[in-house]
Amino acid sequence: MKNMKTKKTIRKVLVINSGSSSLKYQLFDMEKGERLAKGLVERIGCGGPADHAAALGQVVAELGNPKDIDAIGHRVLHGAEVFKDSVAVTPAVLAKLDKLVKFGPLHMPANIGGIRACQRIFKGVPNVAVFDTAFHQTMPDCAAMYAIDPKYYKKLGIRKYGFHGTSHRFVTLEAARFLGKSPSKVNLVTCHMGNGSSLAAVKNGECVDTTMGLTPLAGLVMGTRCGDIDAAAVLAIMEDGKLTPAETDTLLNKKSGLLALAGSSDCRDICAKAEKGDKAAELALEMLAYRTALYIGAYNTIVGGADAIVMTGGIGENSSEVRERIVNRLGALGIKLDKKANKIRGKAGTISAKGSKIPVVVLPTNEELMIARDTAAILGRGK
Ligand code: AMP
C-alpha cells in the first residue's frame, strides 16, 4: 500500500503565493490542464486573518475542505545562488531558506511561513518551492557582478539576481512554441511589464541578463519604483532629508516611478491623463517607453539578434498605447508596428508589421501555471 501511495500521480496542485499581508491561491487539475479555483485572502495581520496559517484555514474552507490535493507549489521570492531551480521542500531546504531571509526581509518570512503552514494543514502533502530568481541564475558573471570591491559580494552576496524569473521562463517556452523553435535554441528579449517591470535577455533559452538587480528596484520605470538611478543621487537625497536607510527604501520603492512622476502608479490612469494633455503624464510615459526601448536595443545585441521581442504582464498584454510608444523607438532594429494588430488585449498575437525584421509578440504570462507544472514535474509523477 505504501508503494501505491508514493506512485500516486500528481493531479491536483494547489499554488500558493504568500505576500507580506496577502495570500493568493490557485488550484489546478494537471490531467485536464484546467484551473479549478482561484482566490485571494487579504489584510493578513492587519484586520483580516491573524497570520498565514489562519489565512490558509480560510483557503481550505473556500475550497470546501479538499482531501484530494496531491501537491502544493509555492512562489518564493529569493533563491540567491543556493537555488538555481525549483526544489521539493525538505527540512534541509527549509533550513537553507531560513538563511535567505536577509535577501527579502519583507517577502521571505511570508513565503516560508506559507510553506510551514501548508505542512501543518495539509499533512503529508509534498511542497515545492519555485523561485523568482532561479531563471536568472544562468547569467554570466560579467552581467551579474557590480563594479565594486568584490568583498561585498563575498561578505553580503551583493550582485545582480533578477526577479519575475517564473514569468520570463513561462513566456520563453510559450514564445518557442509560438515561433516553432526549440526552447533551447530560441533568442529573445522578454519584457514583463506590469506594476513591477523587468526585461530579460534570453540566449538559447537561457537568461543571460535582466534589468532588476540585487532587489526588484533596478531597471525600468515602474508603478512606484524608480528603476535605474545614479547611486550618488540617492546619497544626496538621503543627506538632504536626513533620511534613514529604511525611509530611503520606502521613497525609492513605494513613492517613486509613475506615482511620483504623474500622481498614479496605475498605467491606465497615466494613459488617460496623457490623452487629456497632462504634460507630467506624457513625460512619465515617454520615460517608461524610452528606458524600455533602450534595454531592448541593448539586449538584442547581447543575445546576438533576437528571434522575437516578447511583451507580457498587465501593461505588456493590455496597453496598446505603451506598446506603441516602445515599438516606435525600435526603428533602427528594422522593427515596425502593425497598428491594427496592436489593438490586441490579453491574448497571444504578433503586433509587428509583416516586413518587420524582428517580430514583436504579445504572450500572456501565467506564473501560477508554471509553478503548478514545476511542482508536478519535480515530484516526478505528474504530466
Ligand atoms: P500587473 O502588475 O501585471 O498586474 O500589471 C498592472 C499594470 O497593468 C497596471 O499599471 C495597469 O494599469 C496595467 N493594465 C492592466 N490592464 C490594462 C489595460 N487594459 N490597459 C492598460 N494598462 C493596463
PDB file of N, CA, C and O in Angstrom, residues 192-197 221-225 265-266 314-315:
ATOM      1  N   HIS A 192       8.543  41.773 -19.247  1.00  0.00           N
ATOM      2  CA  HIS A 192       7.440  41.600 -18.301  1.00  0.00           C
ATOM      3  C   HIS A 192       7.120  42.988 -17.763  1.00  0.00           C
ATOM      4  O   HIS A 192       7.887  43.559 -16.986  1.00  0.00           O
ATOM      5  N   MET A 193       5.995  43.537 -18.222  1.00  0.00           N
ATOM      6  CA  MET A 193       5.674  44.916 -17.830  1.00  0.00           C
ATOM      7  C   MET A 193       4.334  44.958 -17.114  1.00  0.00           C
ATOM      8  O   MET A 193       3.287  44.724 -17.708  1.00  0.00           O
ATOM      9  N   GLY A 194       4.418  45.233 -15.811  1.00  0.00           N
ATOM     10  CA  GLY A 194       3.208  45.337 -15.000  1.00  0.00           C
ATOM     11  C   GLY A 194       3.435  46.433 -13.985  1.00  0.00           C
ATOM     12  O   GLY A 194       4.113  47.415 -14.275  1.00  0.00           O
ATOM     13  N   ASN A 195       2.895  46.248 -12.798  1.00  0.00           N
ATOM     14  CA  ASN A 195       3.158  47.220 -11.749  1.00  0.00           C
ATOM     15  C   ASN A 195       4.655  47.231 -11.443  1.00  0.00           C
ATOM     16  O   ASN A 195       5.271  48.275 -11.295  1.00  0.00           O
ATOM     17  N   GLY A 196       5.252  46.040 -11.368  1.00  0.00           N
ATOM     18  CA  GLY A 196       6.704  45.907 -11.386  1.00  0.00           C
ATOM     19  C   GLY A 196       7.078  45.428 -12.778  1.00  0.00           C
ATOM     20  O   GLY A 196       6.314  44.676 -13.382  1.00  0.00           O
ATOM     21  N   SER A 197       8.222  45.881 -13.300  1.00  0.00           N
ATOM     22  CA  SER A 197       8.589  45.508 -14.678  1.00  0.00           C
ATOM     23  C   SER A 197      10.049  45.091 -14.759  1.00  0.00           C
ATOM     24  O   SER A 197      10.898  45.645 -14.059  1.00  0.00           O
ATOM     25  N   VAL A 221      11.370  52.006 -15.441  1.00  0.00           N
ATOM     26  CA  VAL A 221      10.481  52.885 -14.663  1.00  0.00           C
ATOM     27  C   VAL A 221       9.239  52.057 -14.332  1.00  0.00           C
ATOM     28  O   VAL A 221       8.617  51.487 -15.229  1.00  0.00           O
ATOM     29  N   MET A 222       8.887  51.967 -13.053  1.00  0.00           N
ATOM     30  CA  MET A 222       7.759  51.102 -12.658  1.00  0.00           C
ATOM     31  C   MET A 222       6.647  51.906 -11.990  1.00  0.00           C
ATOM     32  O   MET A 222       6.721  53.124 -11.925  1.00  0.00           O
ATOM     33  N   GLY A 223       5.616  51.198 -11.503  1.00  0.00           N
ATOM     34  CA  GLY A 223       4.472  51.867 -10.881  1.00  0.00           C
ATOM     35  C   GLY A 223       4.897  52.794  -9.746  1.00  0.00           C
ATOM     36  O   GLY A 223       4.566  53.977  -9.733  1.00  0.00           O
ATOM     37  N   THR A 224       5.644  52.224  -8.787  1.00  0.00           N
ATOM     38  CA  THR A 224       6.089  53.039  -7.642  1.00  0.00           C
ATOM     39  C   THR A 224       7.596  52.968  -7.421  1.00  0.00           C
ATOM     40  O   THR A 224       8.107  53.532  -6.464  1.00  0.00           O
ATOM     41  N   ARG A 225       8.317  52.240  -8.299  1.00  0.00           N
ATOM     42  CA  ARG A 225       9.779  52.124  -8.142  1.00  0.00           C
ATOM     43  C   ARG A 225      10.486  52.949  -9.208  1.00  0.00           C
ATOM     44  O   ARG A 225      10.036  53.004 -10.350  1.00  0.00           O
ATOM     45  N   SER A 265       0.126  55.206  -9.767  1.00  0.00           N
ATOM     46  CA  SER A 265       1.016  54.095 -10.122  1.00  0.00           C
ATOM     47  C   SER A 265       0.391  53.245 -11.223  1.00  0.00           C
ATOM     48  O   SER A 265       1.020  52.350 -11.761  1.00  0.00           O
ATOM     49  N   ASP A 266      -0.883  53.522 -11.528  1.00  0.00           N
ATOM     50  CA  ASP A 266      -1.606  52.694 -12.493  1.00  0.00           C
ATOM     51  C   ASP A 266      -1.466  53.252 -13.904  1.00  0.00           C
ATOM     52  O   ASP A 266      -1.829  54.398 -14.168  1.00  0.00           O
ATOM     53  N   GLY A 314       0.627  42.911 -17.060  1.00  0.00           N
ATOM     54  CA  GLY A 314      -0.578  43.738 -17.185  1.00  0.00           C
ATOM     55  C   GLY A 314      -0.471  44.791 -18.276  1.00  0.00           C
ATOM     56  O   GLY A 314      -1.399  44.982 -19.071  1.00  0.00           O
ATOM     57  N   ILE A 315       0.661  45.478 -18.338  1.00  0.00           N
ATOM     58  CA  ILE A 315       0.857  46.526 -19.355  1.00  0.00           C
ATOM     59  C   ILE A 315       1.185  45.895 -20.708  1.00  0.00           C
ATOM     60  O   ILE A 315       0.573  46.229 -21.725  1.00  0.00           O
TER      61      ILE A 315
END
